[in-house]
Amino acid sequence: MAIAIDTGACIGAGQCALTAPGVFTQDDDGISELLPGREDGAGGALVREAARACPVSAISVRET
């Protein structure tokens, strides 16, 4: 699984970090980030749900 975050589109709503806290976090400005070592999306179903929950579609997930 490959996860991409469009940090230019992210508005810091935090839905990703709430939905998949084991994969996503937010920086000091509230912008979404992947947790170190979680770039492969450990917890697949939650990662896909986090992408769907993003109000501005800033997260994309594709299978590798």
mmCIF file of N, CA and C in Angstrom:
data_model
loop_
_atom_site.group_PDB
_atom_site.id
_atom_site.type_symbol
_atom_site.label_atom_id
_atom_site.label_comp_id
_atom_site.label_asym_id
_atom_site.label_seq_id
_atom_site.Cartn_x
_atom_site.Cartn_y
_atom_site.Cartn_z
ATOM 1 N N MET A 1 0.849 -1.168 0.000
ATOM 2 C CA MET A 1 0.000 0.000 0.000
ATOM 3 C C MET A 1 0.901 1.240 0.000
ATOM 4 N N ALA A 2 0.548 2.191 -0.826
ATOM 5 C CA ALA A 2 1.274 3.464 -0.870
ATOM 6 C C ALA A 2 0.295 4.580 -0.503
ATOM 7 N N ILE A 3 0.711 5.423 0.426
ATOM 8 C CA ILE A 3 -0.136 6.517 0.905
ATOM 9 C C ILE A 3 0.519 7.828 0.504
ATOM 10 N N ALA A 4 -0.273 8.731 -0.042
ATOM 11 C CA ALA A 4 0.224 10.062 -0.389
ATOM 12 C C ALA A 4 -0.670 11.095 0.289
ATOM 13 N N ILE A 5 -0.052 12.123 0.832
ATOM 14 C CA ILE A 5 -0.782 13.218 1.462
ATOM 15 C C ILE A 5 -0.457 14.492 0.702
ATOM 16 N N ASP A 6 -1.493 15.139 0.185
ATOM 17 C CA ASP A 6 -1.327 16.425 -0.491
ATOM 18 C C ASP A 6 -1.352 17.499 0.592
ATOM 19 N N THR A 7 -0.168 17.865 1.075
ATOM 20 C CA THR A 7 -0.091 18.823 2.177
ATOM 21 C C THR A 7 -0.564 20.213 1.778
ATOM 22 N N GLY A 8 -0.585 20.506 0.494
ATOM 23 C CA GLY A 8 -1.107 21.785 0.033
ATOM 24 C C GLY A 8 -2.618 21.849 0.118
ATOM 25 N N ALA A 9 -3.262 20.691 0.026
ATOM 26 C CA ALA A 9 -4.718 20.631 0.096
ATOM 27 C C ALA A 9 -5.220 20.423 1.524
ATOM 28 N N CYS A 10 -4.387 19.831 2.376
ATOM 29 C CA CYS A 10 -4.793 19.507 3.742
ATOM 30 C C CYS A 10 -5.189 20.778 4.504
ATOM 31 N N ILE A 11 -6.346 20.706 5.182
ATOM 32 C CA ILE A 11 -6.822 21.844 5.966
ATOM 33 C C ILE A 11 -6.708 21.589 7.470
ATOM 34 N N GLY A 12 -6.144 20.445 7.838
ATOM 35 C CA GLY A 12 -5.938 20.141 9.250
ATOM 36 C C GLY A 12 -7.182 19.734 10.000
ATOM 37 N N ALA A 13 -8.151 19.147 9.310
ATOM 38 C CA ALA A 13 -9.384 18.720 9.970
ATOM 39 C C ALA A 13 -9.123 17.607 10.980
ATOM 40 N N GLY A 14 -8.087 16.810 10.752
ATOM 41 C CA GLY A 14 -7.700 15.781 11.700
ATOM 42 C C GLY A 14 -8.461 14.471 11.611
ATOM 43 N N GLN A 15 -9.319 14.327 10.621
ATOM 44 C CA GLN A 15 -10.089 13.095 10.500
ATOM 45 C C GLN A 15 -9.191 11.876 10.285
ATOM 46 N N CYS A 16 -8.080 12.058 9.595
ATOM 47 C CA CYS A 16 -7.162 10.939 9.362
ATOM 48 C C CYS A 16 -6.558 10.455 10.672
ATOM 49 N N ALA A 17 -6.088 11.381 11.505
ATOM 50 C CA ALA A 17 -5.476 11.016 12.780
ATOM 51 C C ALA A 17 -6.499 10.426 13.745
ATOM 52 N N LEU A 18 -7.735 10.871 13.663
ATOM 53 C CA LEU A 18 -8.789 10.300 14.502
ATOM 54 C C LEU A 18 -9.181 8.901 14.040
ATOM 55 N N THR A 19 -9.195 8.701 12.725
ATOM 56 C CA THR A 19 -9.629 7.424 12.165
ATOM 57 C C THR A 19 -8.539 6.360 12.224
ATOM 58 N N ALA A 20 -7.309 6.724 11.927
ATOM 59 C CA ALA A 20 -6.196 5.775 11.909
ATOM 60 C C ALA A 20 -5.013 6.357 12.690
ATOM 61 N N PRO A 21 -5.137 6.467 14.015
ATOM 62 C CA PRO A 21 -4.085 7.100 14.814
ATOM 63 C C PRO A 21 -2.765 6.329 14.825
ATOM 64 N N GLY A 22 -2.789 5.082 14.406
ATOM 65 C CA GLY A 22 -1.562 4.307 14.334
ATOM 66 C C GLY A 22 -0.765 4.563 13.077
ATOM 67 N N VAL A 23 -1.334 5.362 12.161
ATOM 68 C CA VAL A 23 -0.677 5.647 10.875
ATOM 69 C C VAL A 23 -0.477 7.144 10.665
ATOM 70 N N PHE A 24 -1.458 7.952 11.056
ATOM 71 C CA PHE A 24 -1.418 9.391 10.798
ATOM 72 C C PHE A 24 -1.242 10.192 12.075
ATOM 73 N N THR A 25 -0.623 11.337 11.936
ATOM 74 C CA THR A 25 -0.529 12.326 12.996
ATOM 75 C C THR A 25 -0.638 13.691 12.331
ATOM 76 N N GLN A 26 -0.517 14.750 13.095
ATOM 77 C CA GLN A 26 -0.552 16.101 12.545
ATOM 78 C C GLN A 26 0.672 16.859 13.040
ATOM 79 N N ASP A 27 1.226 17.699 12.166
ATOM 80 C CA ASP A 27 2.385 18.502 12.566
ATOM 81 C C ASP A 27 1.916 19.687 13.419
ATOM 82 N N ASP A 28 2.837 20.551 13.782
ATOM 83 C CA ASP A 28 2.505 21.685 14.644
ATOM 84 C C ASP A 28 1.489 22.638 14.036
ATOM 85 N N ASP A 29 1.375 22.623 12.705
ATOM 86 C CA ASP A 29 0.399 23.471 12.025
ATOM 87 C C ASP A 29 -0.912 22.743 11.759
ATOM 88 N N GLY A 30 -1.013 21.483 12.184
ATOM 89 C CA GLY A 30 -2.228 20.711 11.985
ATOM 90 C C GLY A 30 -2.263 19.938 10.685
ATOM 91 N N ILE A 31 -1.205 20.004 9.901
ATOM 92 C CA ILE A 31 -1.161 19.321 8.611
ATOM 93 C C ILE A 31 -0.861 17.840 8.827
ATOM 94 N N SER A 32 -1.554 17.007 8.087
ATOM 95 C CA SER A 32 -1.418 15.559 8.217
ATOM 96 C C SER A 32 -0.015 15.079 7.856
ATOM 97 N N GLU A 33 0.447 14.088 8.613
ATOM 98 C CA GLU A 33 1.728 13.435 8.354
ATOM 99 C C GLU A 33 1.570 11.951 8.644
ATOM 100 N N LEU A 34 2.412 11.150 8.004
ATOM 101 C CA LEU A 34 2.479 9.737 8.334
ATOM 102 C C LEU A 34 3.434 9.560 9.506
ATOM 103 N N LEU A 35 3.085 8.681 10.399
ATOM 104 C CA LEU A 35 3.989 8.372 11.502
ATOM 105 C C LEU A 35 5.206 7.645 10.949
ATOM 106 N N PRO A 36 6.379 7.895 11.500
ATOM 107 C CA PRO A 36 7.579 7.199 11.034
ATOM 108 C C PRO A 36 7.400 5.682 11.109
ATOM 109 N N GLY A 37 7.780 5.013 10.046
ATOM 110 C CA GLY A 37 7.672 3.565 9.983
ATOM 111 C C GLY A 37 6.305 3.066 9.565
ATOM 112 N N ARG A 38 5.370 3.955 9.311
ATOM 113 C CA ARG A 38 4.008 3.559 8.926
ATOM 114 C C ARG A 38 3.689 3.909 7.476
ATOM 115 N N GLU A 39 4.727 4.182 6.703
ATOM 116 C CA GLU A 39 4.535 4.585 5.314
ATOM 117 C C GLU A 39 3.832 3.516 4.479
ATOM 118 N N ASP A 40 3.871 2.256 4.946
ATOM 119 C CA ASP A 40 3.223 1.169 4.207
ATOM 120 C C ASP A 40 1.755 1.014 4.593
ATOM 121 N N GLY A 41 1.274 1.842 5.502
ATOM 122 C CA GLY A 41 -0.138 1.838 5.860
ATOM 123 C C GLY A 41 -0.554 0.720 6.782
ATOM 124 N N ALA A 42 0.296 0.325 7.679
ATOM 125 C CA ALA A 42 -0.045 -0.733 8.631
ATOM 126 C C ALA A 42 -1.437 -0.476 9.198
ATOM 127 N N GLY A 43 -2.346 -1.349 8.934
ATOM 128 C CA GLY A 43 -3.732 -1.179 9.373
ATOM 129 C C GLY A 43 -4.622 -0.802 8.212
ATOM 130 N N GLY A 44 -4.397 -1.407 7.052
ATOM 131 C CA GLY A 44 -5.012 -1.093 5.772
ATOM 132 C C GLY A 44 -6.433 -0.566 5.749
ATOM 133 N N ALA A 45 -7.374 -1.273 6.371
ATOM 134 C CA ALA A 45 -8.774 -0.845 6.283
ATOM 135 C C ALA A 45 -8.976 0.531 6.913
ATOM 136 N N LEU A 46 -8.307 0.791 8.013
ATOM 137 C CA LEU A 46 -8.436 2.099 8.659
ATOM 138 C C LEU A 46 -7.821 3.206 7.815
ATOM 139 N N VAL A 47 -6.744 2.884 7.104
ATOM 140 C CA VAL A 47 -6.106 3.885 6.237
ATOM 141 C C VAL A 47 -7.059 4.273 5.105
ATOM 142 N N ARG A 48 -7.694 3.282 4.505
ATOM 143 C CA ARG A 48 -8.660 3.587 3.431
ATOM 144 C C ARG A 48 -9.834 4.399 3.970
ATOM 145 N N GLU A 49 -10.289 4.085 5.164
ATOM 146 C CA GLU A 49 -11.381 4.854 5.778
ATOM 147 C C GLU A 49 -10.940 6.280 6.078
ATOM 148 N N ALA A 50 -9.693 6.453 6.530
ATOM 149 C CA ALA A 50 -9.166 7.795 6.795
ATOM 150 C C ALA A 50 -9.132 8.615 5.512
ATOM 151 N N ALA A 51 -8.745 8.000 4.407
ATOM 152 C CA ALA A 51 -8.734 8.703 3.117
ATOM 153 C C ALA A 51 -10.149 9.122 2.727
ATOM 154 N N ARG A 52 -11.117 8.245 2.940
ATOM 155 C CA ARG A 52 -12.520 8.583 2.625
ATOM 156 C C ARG A 52 -13.045 9.684 3.538
ATOM 157 N N ALA A 53 -12.579 9.709 4.791
ATOM 158 C CA ALA A 53 -13.072 10.685 5.773
ATOM 159 C C ALA A 53 -12.491 12.078 5.566
ATOM 160 N N CYS A 54 -11.415 12.192 4.812
ATOM 161 C CA CYS A 54 -10.788 13.502 4.605
ATOM 162 C C CYS A 54 -11.746 14.424 3.852
ATOM 163 N N PRO A 55 -12.104 15.564 4.438
ATOM 164 C CA PRO A 55 -13.086 16.437 3.798
ATOM 165 C C PRO A 55 -12.597 17.107 2.509
ATOM 166 N N VAL A 56 -11.284 17.121 2.284
ATOM 167 C CA VAL A 56 -10.757 17.758 1.070
ATOM 168 C C VAL A 56 -10.014 16.765 0.175
ATOM 169 N N SER A 57 -10.163 15.476 0.464
ATOM 170 C CA SER A 57 -9.539 14.408 -0.327
ATOM 171 C C SER A 57 -8.029 14.601 -0.483
ATOM 172 N N ALA A 58 -7.372 14.977 0.609
ATOM 173 C CA ALA A 58 -5.932 15.209 0.576
ATOM 174 C C ALA A 58 -5.114 13.921 0.681
ATOM 175 N N ILE A 59 -5.778 12.805 1.003
ATOM 176 C CA ILE A 59 -5.070 11.532 1.156
ATOM 177 C C ILE A 59 -5.467 10.603 0.039
ATOM 178 N N SER A 60 -4.458 10.016 -0.596
ATOM 179 C CA SER A 60 -4.737 9.000 -1.608
ATOM 180 C C SER A 60 -4.021 7.719 -1.213
ATOM 181 N N VAL A 61 -4.674 6.604 -1.502
ATOM 182 C CA VAL A 61 -4.148 5.289 -1.161
ATOM 183 C C VAL A 61 -4.211 4.432 -2.411
ATOM 184 N N ARG A 62 -3.103 3.758 -2.681
ATOM 185 C CA ARG A 62 -3.118 2.814 -3.794
ATOM 186 C C ARG A 62 -2.415 1.549 -3.356
ATOM 187 N N GLU A 63 -2.870 0.462 -3.907
ATOM 188 C CA GLU A 63 -2.245 -0.824 -3.604
ATOM 189 C C GLU A 63 -0.971 -0.950 -4.421
ATOM 190 N N THR A 64 0.069 -1.505 -3.817
ATOM 191 C CA THR A 64 1.347 -1.682 -4.523
ATOM 192 C C THR A 64 1.565 -3.134 -4.874
#
